[in-house]
Amino acid sequence: TMADKHYKTDDTFYARSRVTVDGNQTISLTMQRVVGKLEVLVEDVPDFIVDVNFEATGFTLNDQKTFGRIDDNAGYEVSNANGPISIYILSTERPILIEISGGGVRKTLSVPIYRNKRTIVKGKLLVPSTATSFKITINDKWLVDTTVVHF
Protein backbone atom coordinates (compact mmCIF):
# COMPACT_ATOMS: atom_id res chain seq x y z
CA THR A 1 0.00 0.00 0.00
CA MET A 2 1.03 3.61 -0.33
CA ALA A 3 1.23 3.83 3.47
CA ASP A 4 4.32 1.60 3.34
CA LYS A 5 6.22 4.42 1.64
CA HIS A 6 6.19 6.20 5.00
CA TYR A 7 7.58 3.25 6.99
CA LYS A 8 10.49 4.27 9.16
CA THR A 9 12.80 2.41 11.51
CA ASP A 10 14.39 4.50 14.25
CA ASP A 11 17.60 3.86 16.14
CA THR A 12 16.58 0.83 18.21
CA PHE A 13 18.16 -0.89 21.21
CA TYR A 14 17.36 -3.88 23.42
CA ALA A 15 18.63 -5.66 26.50
CA ARG A 16 17.73 -8.99 28.11
CA SER A 17 18.35 -10.17 31.61
CA ARG A 18 16.83 -12.64 34.02
CA VAL A 19 16.09 -10.87 37.26
CA THR A 20 14.64 -12.04 40.54
CA VAL A 21 12.79 -9.15 42.10
CA ASP A 22 13.75 -9.13 45.75
CA GLY A 23 12.79 -5.76 47.19
CA ASN A 24 14.33 -2.45 46.20
CA GLN A 25 17.26 -2.98 43.89
CA THR A 26 19.09 -1.44 40.97
CA ILE A 27 19.49 -3.51 37.82
CA SER A 28 22.18 -2.54 35.30
CA LEU A 29 21.54 -3.39 31.67
CA THR A 30 23.70 -2.73 28.64
CA MET A 31 21.52 -1.87 25.68
CA GLN A 32 22.55 -3.35 22.32
CA ARG A 33 21.77 -1.64 19.01
CA VAL A 34 19.45 -3.73 16.84
CA VAL A 35 19.72 -1.75 13.59
CA GLY A 36 22.34 -0.91 11.01
CA LYS A 37 22.51 2.35 9.09
CA LEU A 38 22.39 2.84 5.31
CA GLU A 39 23.95 6.01 3.90
CA VAL A 40 23.68 6.78 0.19
CA LEU A 41 25.84 9.36 -1.57
CA VAL A 42 25.35 10.02 -5.31
CA GLU A 43 28.25 12.05 -6.68
CA ASP A 44 26.93 13.18 -10.05
CA VAL A 45 23.17 13.80 -9.63
CA PRO A 46 21.92 16.52 -7.26
CA ASP A 47 18.42 15.08 -6.70
CA PHE A 48 17.83 11.37 -6.26
CA ILE A 49 15.55 8.84 -4.57
CA VAL A 50 16.45 5.57 -2.85
CA ASP A 51 13.83 2.81 -2.86
CA VAL A 52 14.49 0.21 -0.11
CA ASN A 53 13.25 -3.35 -0.55
CA PHE A 54 13.40 -6.43 1.73
CA GLU A 55 13.32 -4.31 4.92
CA ALA A 56 12.04 -6.17 7.98
CA THR A 57 9.03 -5.02 10.01
CA GLY A 58 9.82 -6.47 13.43
CA PHE A 59 12.41 -7.89 15.83
CA THR A 60 11.93 -10.70 18.35
CA LEU A 61 13.62 -10.34 21.71
CA ASN A 62 13.63 -14.07 22.32
CA ASP A 63 16.03 -14.99 19.49
CA GLN A 64 17.16 -11.53 18.32
CA LYS A 65 15.95 -12.15 14.75
CA THR A 66 14.01 -9.89 12.42
CA PHE A 67 10.75 -10.89 10.78
CA GLY A 68 8.21 -9.66 8.25
CA ARG A 69 8.84 -7.56 5.18
CA ILE A 70 7.63 -4.21 3.92
CA ASP A 71 5.45 -4.56 0.83
CA ASP A 72 8.08 -4.30 -1.90
CA ASN A 73 5.50 -3.38 -4.52
CA ALA A 74 4.88 -0.12 -2.73
CA GLY A 75 8.51 0.31 -1.73
CA TYR A 76 10.09 2.43 0.94
CA GLU A 77 11.30 5.57 -0.82
CA VAL A 78 13.57 8.25 0.61
CA SER A 79 14.59 11.43 -1.20
CA ASN A 80 17.67 13.54 -0.61
CA ALA A 81 15.52 16.70 -0.91
CA ASN A 82 15.90 17.36 2.83
CA GLY A 83 19.58 16.47 3.07
CA PRO A 84 21.81 13.41 2.87
CA ILE A 85 20.16 10.00 2.94
CA SER A 86 20.82 8.17 6.19
CA ILE A 87 18.36 5.40 7.06
CA TYR A 88 18.20 3.01 10.01
CA ILE A 89 17.64 -0.52 8.70
CA LEU A 90 16.25 -3.36 10.80
CA SER A 91 16.98 -6.16 8.31
CA THR A 92 20.57 -7.17 9.16
CA GLU A 93 20.48 -10.92 8.52
CA ARG A 94 20.35 -10.81 4.72
CA PRO A 95 21.10 -8.10 2.13
CA ILE A 96 18.45 -5.57 1.25
CA LEU A 97 17.82 -4.45 -2.31
CA ILE A 98 18.00 -0.73 -3.04
CA GLU A 99 17.11 1.13 -6.21
CA ILE A 100 18.71 4.53 -6.72
CA SER A 101 16.94 6.84 -9.18
CA GLY A 102 18.02 10.24 -10.45
CA GLY A 103 18.92 12.04 -13.65
CA GLY A 104 16.66 9.70 -15.64
CA VAL A 105 18.68 6.65 -14.52
CA ARG A 106 17.79 3.82 -12.12
CA LYS A 107 20.34 1.40 -10.63
CA THR A 108 19.61 -1.62 -8.44
CA LEU A 109 22.08 -2.91 -5.83
CA SER A 110 22.09 -5.72 -3.30
CA VAL A 111 23.45 -4.20 -0.09
CA PRO A 112 24.47 -6.01 3.11
CA ILE A 113 23.50 -4.22 6.33
CA TYR A 114 25.14 -5.18 9.60
CA ARG A 115 23.89 -4.60 13.13
CA ASN A 116 25.49 -1.56 14.78
CA LYS A 117 27.46 -0.64 11.63
CA ARG A 118 27.06 1.96 8.90
CA THR A 119 26.92 0.78 5.29
CA ILE A 120 27.90 3.54 2.89
CA VAL A 121 26.81 3.27 -0.74
CA LYS A 122 28.69 5.85 -2.80
CA GLY A 123 29.01 6.36 -6.53
CA LYS A 124 27.76 7.84 -9.78
CA LEU A 125 24.53 7.22 -11.65
CA LEU A 126 25.49 8.81 -14.97
CA VAL A 127 28.24 6.43 -16.06
CA PRO A 128 28.07 3.77 -18.78
CA SER A 129 26.24 0.66 -17.61
CA THR A 130 29.30 -1.52 -18.29
CA ALA A 131 31.29 0.20 -15.55
CA THR A 132 30.94 -0.50 -11.85
CA SER A 133 29.63 2.81 -10.59
CA PHE A 134 28.90 2.29 -6.90
CA LYS A 135 31.19 1.23 -4.09
CA ILE A 136 29.81 -0.24 -0.88
CA THR A 137 31.83 0.13 2.31
CA ILE A 138 31.07 -0.93 5.86
CA ASN A 139 32.05 1.51 8.59
CA ASP A 140 31.73 0.04 12.07
CA LYS A 141 32.22 3.36 13.84
CA TRP A 142 29.08 5.39 14.60
CA LEU A 143 29.40 9.13 14.37
CA VAL A 144 29.51 11.07 17.64
CA ASP A 145 26.14 12.10 18.96
CA THR A 146 24.67 15.20 17.40
CA THR A 147 23.89 18.33 19.36
CA VAL A 148 20.71 18.15 21.41
CA VAL A 149 18.34 21.01 20.64
CA HIS A 150 15.97 21.76 23.50
CA PHE A 151 12.59 23.39 22.93
CSV table of C-alpha atoms in Angstrom, one decimal:
chain,number,residue,atom,x,y,z
A,1,THR,CA,0.0,0.0,0.0
A,2,MET,CA,1.0,3.6,-0.3
A,3,ALA,CA,1.2,3.8,3.5
A,4,ASP,CA,4.3,1.6,3.3
A,5,LYS,CA,6.2,4.4,1.6
A,6,HIS,CA,6.2,6.2,5.0
A,7,TYR,CA,7.6,3.3,7.0
A,8,LYS,CA,10.5,4.3,9.2
A,9,THR,CA,12.8,2.4,11.5
A,10,ASP,CA,14.4,4.5,14.3
A,11,ASP,CA,17.6,3.9,16.1
A,12,THR,CA,16.6,0.8,18.2
A,13,PHE,CA,18.2,-0.9,21.2
A,14,TYR,CA,17.4,-3.9,23.4
A,15,ALA,CA,18.6,-5.7,26.5
A,16,ARG,CA,17.7,-9.0,28.1
A,17,SER,CA,18.4,-10.2,31.6
A,18,ARG,CA,16.8,-12.6,34.0
A,19,VAL,CA,16.1,-10.9,37.3
A,20,THR,CA,14.6,-12.0,40.5
A,21,VAL,CA,12.8,-9.1,42.1
A,22,ASP,CA,13.8,-9.1,45.8
A,23,GLY,CA,12.8,-5.8,47.2
A,24,ASN,CA,14.3,-2.4,46.2
A,25,GLN,CA,17.3,-3.0,43.9
A,26,THR,CA,19.1,-1.4,41.0
A,27,ILE,CA,19.5,-3.5,37.8
A,28,SER,CA,22.2,-2.5,35.3
A,29,LEU,CA,21.5,-3.4,31.7
A,30,THR,CA,23.7,-2.7,28.6
A,31,MET,CA,21.5,-1.9,25.7
A,32,GLN,CA,22.5,-3.4,22.3
A,33,ARG,CA,21.8,-1.6,19.0
A,34,VAL,CA,19.4,-3.7,16.8
A,35,VAL,CA,19.7,-1.7,13.6
A,36,GLY,CA,22.3,-0.9,11.0
A,37,LYS,CA,22.5,2.4,9.1
A,38,LEU,CA,22.4,2.8,5.3
A,39,GLU,CA,23.9,6.0,3.9
A,40,VAL,CA,23.7,6.8,0.2
A,41,LEU,CA,25.8,9.4,-1.6
A,42,VAL,CA,25.4,10.0,-5.3
A,43,GLU,CA,28.2,12.1,-6.7
A,44,ASP,CA,26.9,13.2,-10.1
A,45,VAL,CA,23.2,13.8,-9.6
A,46,PRO,CA,21.9,16.5,-7.3
A,47,ASP,CA,18.4,15.1,-6.7
A,48,PHE,CA,17.8,11.4,-6.3
A,49,ILE,CA,15.6,8.8,-4.6
A,50,VAL,CA,16.5,5.6,-2.8
A,51,ASP,CA,13.8,2.8,-2.9
A,52,VAL,CA,14.5,0.2,-0.1
A,53,ASN,CA,13.2,-3.4,-0.6
A,54,PHE,CA,13.4,-6.4,1.7
A,55,GLU,CA,13.3,-4.3,4.9
A,56,ALA,CA,12.0,-6.2,8.0
A,57,THR,CA,9.0,-5.0,10.0
A,58,GLY,CA,9.8,-6.5,13.4
A,59,PHE,CA,12.4,-7.9,15.8
A,60,THR,CA,11.9,-10.7,18.3
A,61,LEU,CA,13.6,-10.3,21.7
A,62,ASN,CA,13.6,-14.1,22.3
A,63,ASP,CA,16.0,-15.0,19.5
A,64,GLN,CA,17.2,-11.5,18.3
A,65,LYS,CA,16.0,-12.1,14.8
A,66,THR,CA,14.0,-9.9,12.4
A,67,PHE,CA,10.8,-10.9,10.8
A,68,GLY,CA,8.2,-9.7,8.3
A,69,ARG,CA,8.8,-7.6,5.2
A,70,ILE,CA,7.6,-4.2,3.9
A,71,ASP,CA,5.5,-4.6,0.8
A,72,ASP,CA,8.1,-4.3,-1.9
A,73,ASN,CA,5.5,-3.4,-4.5
A,74,ALA,CA,4.9,-0.1,-2.7
A,75,GLY,CA,8.5,0.3,-1.7
A,76,TYR,CA,10.1,2.4,0.9
A,77,GLU,CA,11.3,5.6,-0.8
A,78,VAL,CA,13.6,8.3,0.6
A,79,SER,CA,14.6,11.4,-1.2
A,80,ASN,CA,17.7,13.5,-0.6
A,81,ALA,CA,15.5,16.7,-0.9
A,82,ASN,CA,15.9,17.4,2.8
A,83,GLY,CA,19.6,16.5,3.1
A,84,PRO,CA,21.8,13.4,2.9
A,85,ILE,CA,20.2,10.0,2.9
A,86,SER,CA,20.8,8.2,6.2
A,87,ILE,CA,18.4,5.4,7.1
A,88,TYR,CA,18.2,3.0,10.0
A,89,ILE,CA,17.6,-0.5,8.7
A,90,LEU,CA,16.2,-3.4,10.8
A,91,SER,CA,17.0,-6.2,8.3
A,92,THR,CA,20.6,-7.2,9.2
A,93,GLU,CA,20.5,-10.9,8.5
A,94,ARG,CA,20.3,-10.8,4.7
A,95,PRO,CA,21.1,-8.1,2.1
A,96,ILE,CA,18.4,-5.6,1.3
A,97,LEU,CA,17.8,-4.4,-2.3
A,98,ILE,CA,18.0,-0.7,-3.0
A,99,GLU,CA,17.1,1.1,-6.2
A,100,ILE,CA,18.7,4.5,-6.7
A,101,SER,CA,16.9,6.8,-9.2
A,102,GLY,CA,18.0,10.2,-10.5
A,103,GLY,CA,18.9,12.0,-13.7
A,104,GLY,CA,16.7,9.7,-15.6
A,105,VAL,CA,18.7,6.6,-14.5
A,106,ARG,CA,17.8,3.8,-12.1
A,107,LYS,CA,20.3,1.4,-10.6
A,108,THR,CA,19.6,-1.6,-8.4
A,109,LEU,CA,22.1,-2.9,-5.8
A,110,SER,CA,22.1,-5.7,-3.3
A,111,VAL,CA,23.4,-4.2,-0.1
A,112,PRO,CA,24.5,-6.0,3.1
A,113,ILE,CA,23.5,-4.2,6.3
A,114,TYR,CA,25.1,-5.2,9.6
A,115,ARG,CA,23.9,-4.6,13.1
A,116,ASN,CA,25.5,-1.6,14.8
A,117,LYS,CA,27.5,-0.6,11.6
A,118,ARG,CA,27.1,2.0,8.9
A,119,THR,CA,26.9,0.8,5.3
A,120,ILE,CA,27.9,3.5,2.9
A,121,VAL,CA,26.8,3.3,-0.7
A,122,LYS,CA,28.7,5.8,-2.8
A,123,GLY,CA,29.0,6.4,-6.5
A,124,LYS,CA,27.8,7.8,-9.8
A,125,LEU,CA,24.5,7.2,-11.7
A,126,LEU,CA,25.5,8.8,-15.0
A,127,VAL,CA,28.2,6.4,-16.1
A,128,PRO,CA,28.1,3.8,-18.8
A,129,SER,CA,26.2,0.7,-17.6
A,130,THR,CA,29.3,-1.5,-18.3
A,131,ALA,CA,31.3,0.2,-15.5
A,132,THR,CA,30.9,-0.5,-11.8
A,133,SER,CA,29.6,2.8,-10.6
A,134,PHE,CA,28.9,2.3,-6.9
A,135,LYS,CA,31.2,1.2,-4.1
A,136,ILE,CA,29.8,-0.2,-0.9
A,137,THR,CA,31.8,0.1,2.3
A,138,ILE,CA,31.1,-0.9,5.9
A,139,ASN,CA,32.1,1.5,8.6
A,140,ASP,CA,31.7,0.0,12.1
A,141,LYS,CA,32.2,3.4,13.8
A,142,TRP,CA,29.1,5.4,14.6
A,143,LEU,CA,29.4,9.1,14.4
A,144,VAL,CA,29.5,11.1,17.6
A,145,ASP,CA,26.1,12.1,19.0
A,146,THR,CA,24.7,15.2,17.4
A,147,THR,CA,23.9,18.3,19.4
A,148,VAL,CA,20.7,18.1,21.4
A,149,VAL,CA,18.3,21.0,20.6
A,150,HIS,CA,16.0,21.8,23.5
A,151,PHE,CA,12.6,23.4,22.9
